Amino acid sequence: NAGVMQNPRHLVRRRGQEARLRCSPMKGHSHVYWYRQLPEEGLKFMVYLQKENIIDESGMPKERFSAEFPKEGPSILRIQQVVRGDSAAYFCASSPVRSGANVLTFGAGSRLTVL
Amino acid sequence: GQQVMQIPQYQHVQEGEDFTTYCNSSTTLSNIQWYKQRPGGHPVFLIQLVKSGEVKKQKRLTFQFGEAKKNSSLHITATQTTDVGTYFCAGFLHGSSNTGKLIFGQGTTLQVKP
């Protein structure tokens, strides 16, 4: 039973390029969350999705960032026109139902470096 | 805004010493969870506390949830080098069942000197 799968694990982009991070939730989990972790800092909530729906995107920057969780395939976090400040670890987590009391299972993260 | 604060940010202890990290919320939490992140790793769930005043133990780890459900603590007895990592508390806001936003504290990074 595979856990939460994220890829790529490491991604290097130059300023102005696009970054696409993918996340496949655990089998049986229908809810996906994206968190950003800057070096030496905590986890900042970005967005919470279920299939074909964005439930809460209050942590997403208004520009350049978007997320989706299509009916088929993984969830995608897309960052357009990356800047150096986007360099961070992006963690995806999943849960079986809408979380109000459920545990999140995290993936290994995607570490983005912007040159 | 809603915040979950943790102190201390860093703690260095000698192996065998005890360690405690404290978590405080500006608002009442419906429950609190604790996660551990090893250096270079990802957060891994440790435990969840739901009831006011609840205390749970996992071997050398003791977790408490405050009576007002606004604070929590994690205490490790007789630390070992395997305890190294960052410990995060995280909470769902009371009454926020319409959203799954789990708010994390900044974490306490524990270093253990052998």
Short mmCIF file of C-alpha atoms in Angstrom, two decimals:
data_model
loop_
_atom_site.label_atom_id
_atom_site.label_comp_id
_atom_site.label_asym_id
_atom_site.label_seq_id
_atom_site.Cartn_x
_atom_site.Cartn_y
_atom_site.Cartn_z
CA ASN A 1 0.00 0.00 0.00
CA ALA A 2 1.98 2.94 -1.32
CA GLY A 3 2.01 6.11 0.73
CA VAL A 4 1.65 9.63 -0.61
CA MET A 5 3.82 9.88 -3.71
CA GLN A 6 5.34 13.17 -4.72
CA ASN A 7 7.46 13.95 -7.73
CA PRO A 8 9.84 15.25 -8.60
CA ARG A 9 11.72 14.99 -5.32
CA HIS A 10 14.08 17.74 -6.42
CA LEU A 11 13.47 20.39 -9.04
CA VAL A 12 15.77 23.17 -10.20
CA ARG A 13 14.35 26.07 -12.17
CA ARG A 14 15.66 29.39 -13.38
CA ARG A 15 13.81 32.58 -12.57
CA GLY A 16 10.81 33.02 -14.84
CA GLN A 17 10.32 29.32 -15.58
CA GLU A 18 7.40 27.22 -14.48
CA ALA A 19 7.43 24.53 -11.81
CA ARG A 20 4.93 21.68 -11.68
CA LEU A 21 4.79 19.48 -8.62
CA ARG A 22 2.72 16.32 -8.57
CA CYS A 23 1.12 14.43 -5.74
CA SER A 24 -0.67 11.10 -5.74
CA PRO A 25 -2.56 10.54 -2.48
CA MET A 26 -2.64 7.31 -0.56
CA LYS A 27 -5.01 4.70 -1.90
CA GLY A 28 -8.46 5.37 -0.55
CA HIS A 29 -7.70 8.99 0.31
CA SER A 30 -9.78 11.58 -1.49
CA HIS A 31 -8.46 14.77 0.13
CA VAL A 32 -5.17 16.45 -0.66
CA TYR A 33 -3.36 19.29 1.08
CA TRP A 34 -0.32 21.27 0.02
CA TYR A 35 2.06 22.87 2.51
CA ARG A 36 5.18 24.96 1.94
CA GLN A 37 8.20 24.81 4.21
CA LEU A 38 10.93 27.40 3.93
CA PRO A 39 14.38 26.47 5.33
CA GLU A 40 14.39 26.44 9.14
CA GLU A 41 10.68 27.29 9.23
CA GLY A 42 7.39 25.56 9.90
CA LEU A 43 4.75 24.26 7.55
CA LYS A 44 2.53 26.87 5.96
CA PHE A 45 -0.85 25.73 4.68
CA MET A 46 -1.41 26.54 1.02
CA VAL A 47 -4.46 24.72 -0.31
CA TYR A 48 -6.88 21.90 0.42
CA LEU A 49 -8.56 20.02 -2.42
CA GLN A 50 -10.76 17.08 -3.08
CA LYS A 51 -11.39 15.58 -6.48
CA GLU A 52 -12.25 18.38 -8.92
CA ASN A 53 -12.83 20.87 -6.10
CA ILE A 54 -10.75 23.43 -4.28
CA ILE A 55 -12.08 23.51 -0.72
CA ASP A 56 -9.77 26.09 0.84
CA GLU A 57 -7.06 28.05 -0.92
CA SER A 58 -6.62 30.73 1.71
CA GLY A 59 -2.88 30.03 1.96
CA MET A 60 -2.14 30.31 -1.74
CA PRO A 61 -0.42 33.44 -3.04
CA LYS A 62 -2.85 35.34 -5.25
CA GLU A 63 -0.57 35.34 -8.26
CA ARG A 64 1.50 32.71 -10.06
CA PHE A 65 0.33 29.79 -7.89
CA SER A 66 -2.46 27.38 -8.78
CA ALA A 67 -3.52 23.91 -7.74
CA GLU A 68 -5.80 21.26 -9.10
CA PHE A 69 -6.89 17.74 -8.31
CA PRO A 70 -8.53 16.33 -11.42
CA LYS A 71 -10.92 13.43 -11.54
CA GLU A 72 -8.16 11.27 -12.97
CA GLY A 73 -4.50 11.61 -12.11
CA PRO A 74 -2.47 13.30 -9.44
CA SER A 75 -2.90 16.66 -7.80
CA ILE A 76 -0.74 19.35 -9.39
CA LEU A 77 0.72 22.43 -7.74
CA ARG A 78 1.81 24.85 -10.44
CA ILE A 79 4.06 27.84 -9.93
CA GLN A 80 4.43 30.16 -12.87
CA GLN A 81 7.32 32.57 -13.43
CA VAL A 82 9.22 31.32 -10.40
CA VAL A 83 11.29 33.69 -8.30
CA ARG A 84 14.07 32.95 -5.83
CA GLY A 85 11.67 33.33 -2.93
CA ASP A 86 9.74 30.30 -4.18
CA SER A 87 12.66 28.05 -3.24
CA ALA A 88 11.27 25.76 -0.57
CA ALA A 89 10.12 22.26 0.19
CA TYR A 90 6.55 21.63 -0.91
CA PHE A 91 4.81 18.87 0.97
CA CYS A 92 1.64 17.17 -0.07
CA ALA A 93 -0.52 15.31 2.42
CA SER A 94 -3.67 13.28 2.08
CA SER A 95 -6.48 12.10 4.31
CA PRO A 96 -9.37 9.69 3.80
CA VAL A 97 -12.17 12.13 4.55
CA ARG A 98 -12.66 15.82 5.13
CA SER A 99 -10.37 16.56 8.02
CA GLY A 100 -11.78 17.86 11.20
CA ALA A 101 -10.26 15.09 13.18
CA ASN A 102 -8.32 13.03 10.73
CA VAL A 103 -4.65 12.45 10.45
CA LEU A 104 -2.65 13.70 7.51
CA THR A 105 -0.18 11.41 5.80
CA PHE A 106 2.63 13.39 4.22
CA GLY A 107 4.65 12.66 1.14
CA ALA A 108 8.43 12.96 1.07
CA GLY A 109 8.19 16.45 -0.41
CA SER A 110 9.39 18.20 -3.53
CA ARG A 111 12.33 20.50 -3.01
CA LEU A 112 12.31 23.41 -5.42
CA THR A 113 15.44 25.45 -6.01
CA VAL A 114 15.18 28.60 -8.09
CA LEU A 115 18.46 29.86 -9.52
CA GLY B 1 -5.33 35.77 12.53
CA GLN B 2 -5.42 32.26 13.85
CA GLN B 3 -2.05 31.19 15.15
CA VAL B 4 -0.42 28.24 16.78
CA MET B 5 2.77 29.14 18.60
CA GLN B 6 5.47 26.80 19.83
CA ILE B 7 8.32 27.35 22.24
CA PRO B 8 11.20 26.97 22.38
CA GLN B 9 12.30 27.15 18.75
CA TYR B 10 15.47 25.20 19.45
CA GLN B 11 16.58 22.97 22.30
CA HIS B 12 19.95 21.31 22.80
CA VAL B 13 20.10 18.64 25.47
CA GLN B 14 22.58 16.05 26.67
CA GLU B 15 21.52 12.50 26.00
CA GLY B 16 19.53 11.30 28.98
CA GLU B 17 18.10 14.71 29.86
CA ASP B 18 14.41 15.47 29.57
CA PHE B 19 12.86 17.73 26.93
CA THR B 20 9.58 19.63 26.74
CA THR B 21 8.01 21.67 23.96
CA TYR B 22 4.95 23.84 24.47
CA CYS B 23 2.22 24.72 22.03
CA ASN B 24 -0.27 27.57 22.43
CA SER B 25 -3.18 28.62 20.27
CA SER B 26 -4.85 32.01 20.12
CA THR B 27 -8.20 30.26 19.74
CA THR B 28 -9.83 27.08 20.99
CA LEU B 29 -8.84 23.97 19.08
CA SER B 30 -11.15 21.09 18.29
CA ASN B 31 -8.18 18.76 18.64
CA ILE B 32 -4.40 18.83 18.50
CA GLN B 33 -1.96 16.64 16.63
CA TRP B 34 1.77 16.21 17.01
CA TYR B 35 4.17 15.40 14.19
CA LYS B 36 7.89 14.69 14.06
CA GLN B 37 10.14 15.63 11.16
CA ARG B 38 13.62 14.17 11.02
CA PRO B 39 16.33 16.30 9.36
CA GLY B 40 15.78 16.18 5.61
CA GLY B 41 12.59 14.19 6.06
CA HIS B 42 8.88 14.77 6.06
CA PRO B 43 6.41 15.20 8.93
CA VAL B 44 5.23 11.96 10.46
CA PHE B 45 2.16 11.76 12.66
CA LEU B 46 2.77 10.91 16.31
CA ILE B 47 -0.52 11.36 18.14
CA GLN B 48 -3.85 13.15 18.32
CA LEU B 49 -5.51 14.57 21.44
CA VAL B 50 -9.19 15.42 21.41
CA LYS B 51 -10.52 15.78 24.93
CA SER B 52 -9.95 18.64 27.31
CA GLY B 53 -7.22 17.74 29.80
CA GLU B 54 -6.31 14.57 27.91
CA VAL B 55 -2.94 12.93 28.58
CA LYS B 56 -1.46 10.23 26.37
CA LYS B 57 1.81 8.36 26.60
CA GLN B 58 3.95 6.65 23.99
CA LYS B 59 6.92 5.02 25.72
CA ARG B 60 9.10 7.98 26.77
CA LEU B 61 6.80 10.58 25.20
CA THR B 62 3.96 12.22 27.15
CA PHE B 63 1.42 14.43 25.42
CA GLN B 64 -1.02 16.74 27.19
CA PHE B 65 -3.96 18.80 25.99
CA GLY B 66 -4.93 21.74 28.15
CA GLU B 67 -8.23 22.10 29.94
CA ALA B 68 -9.21 25.08 27.80
CA LYS B 69 -8.09 23.27 24.62
CA LYS B 70 -5.80 26.14 23.76
CA ASN B 71 -2.46 24.63 24.72
CA SER B 72 -0.58 21.38 24.60
CA SER B 73 2.79 20.00 25.52
CA LEU B 74 5.09 17.16 24.55
CA HIS B 75 7.53 15.86 27.13
CA ILE B 76 10.30 13.38 26.34
CA THR B 77 11.91 11.59 29.26
CA ALA B 78 15.57 10.59 29.06
CA THR B 79 16.22 11.72 25.50
CA GLN B 80 18.10 9.54 23.06
CA THR B 81 19.91 10.47 19.86
CA THR B 82 17.03 8.94 17.91
CA ASP B 83 14.78 11.70 19.28
CA VAL B 84 16.60 14.29 17.16
CA GLY B 85 14.27 16.19 14.85
CA THR B 86 11.67 18.93 14.75
CA TYR B 87 8.44 18.44 16.65
CA PHE B 88 5.36 20.22 15.36
CA CYS B 89 2.02 20.66 16.98
CA ALA B 90 -0.93 21.25 14.69
CA GLY B 91 -4.54 22.02 15.32
CA PHE B 92 -7.91 22.33 13.69
CA LEU B 93 -9.82 25.34 14.86
CA HIS B 94 -12.91 24.66 16.91
CA GLY B 95 -15.93 24.82 14.68
CA SER B 96 -13.95 24.75 11.48
CA SER B 97 -15.43 21.51 10.24
CA ASN B 98 -16.21 23.17 6.93
CA THR B 99 -12.54 23.31 6.08
CA GLY B 100 -9.71 20.88 6.58
CA LYS B 101 -7.04 23.48 7.25
CA LEU B 102 -4.61 22.06 9.79
CA ILE B 103 -2.54 24.89 11.26
CA PHE B 104 1.01 24.04 12.27
CA GLY B 105 3.16 25.63 14.91
CA GLN B 106 6.65 26.74 13.96
CA GLY B 107 8.15 23.63 15.48
CA THR B 108 10.76 22.92 18.12
CA THR B 109 14.03 21.51 16.83
CA LEU B 110 15.65 19.12 19.26
CA GLN B 111 19.38 18.36 19.19
CA VAL B 112 20.70 15.61 21.45
CA LYS B 113 24.38 15.45 22.32
CA PRO B 114 25.61 11.90 22.89
#
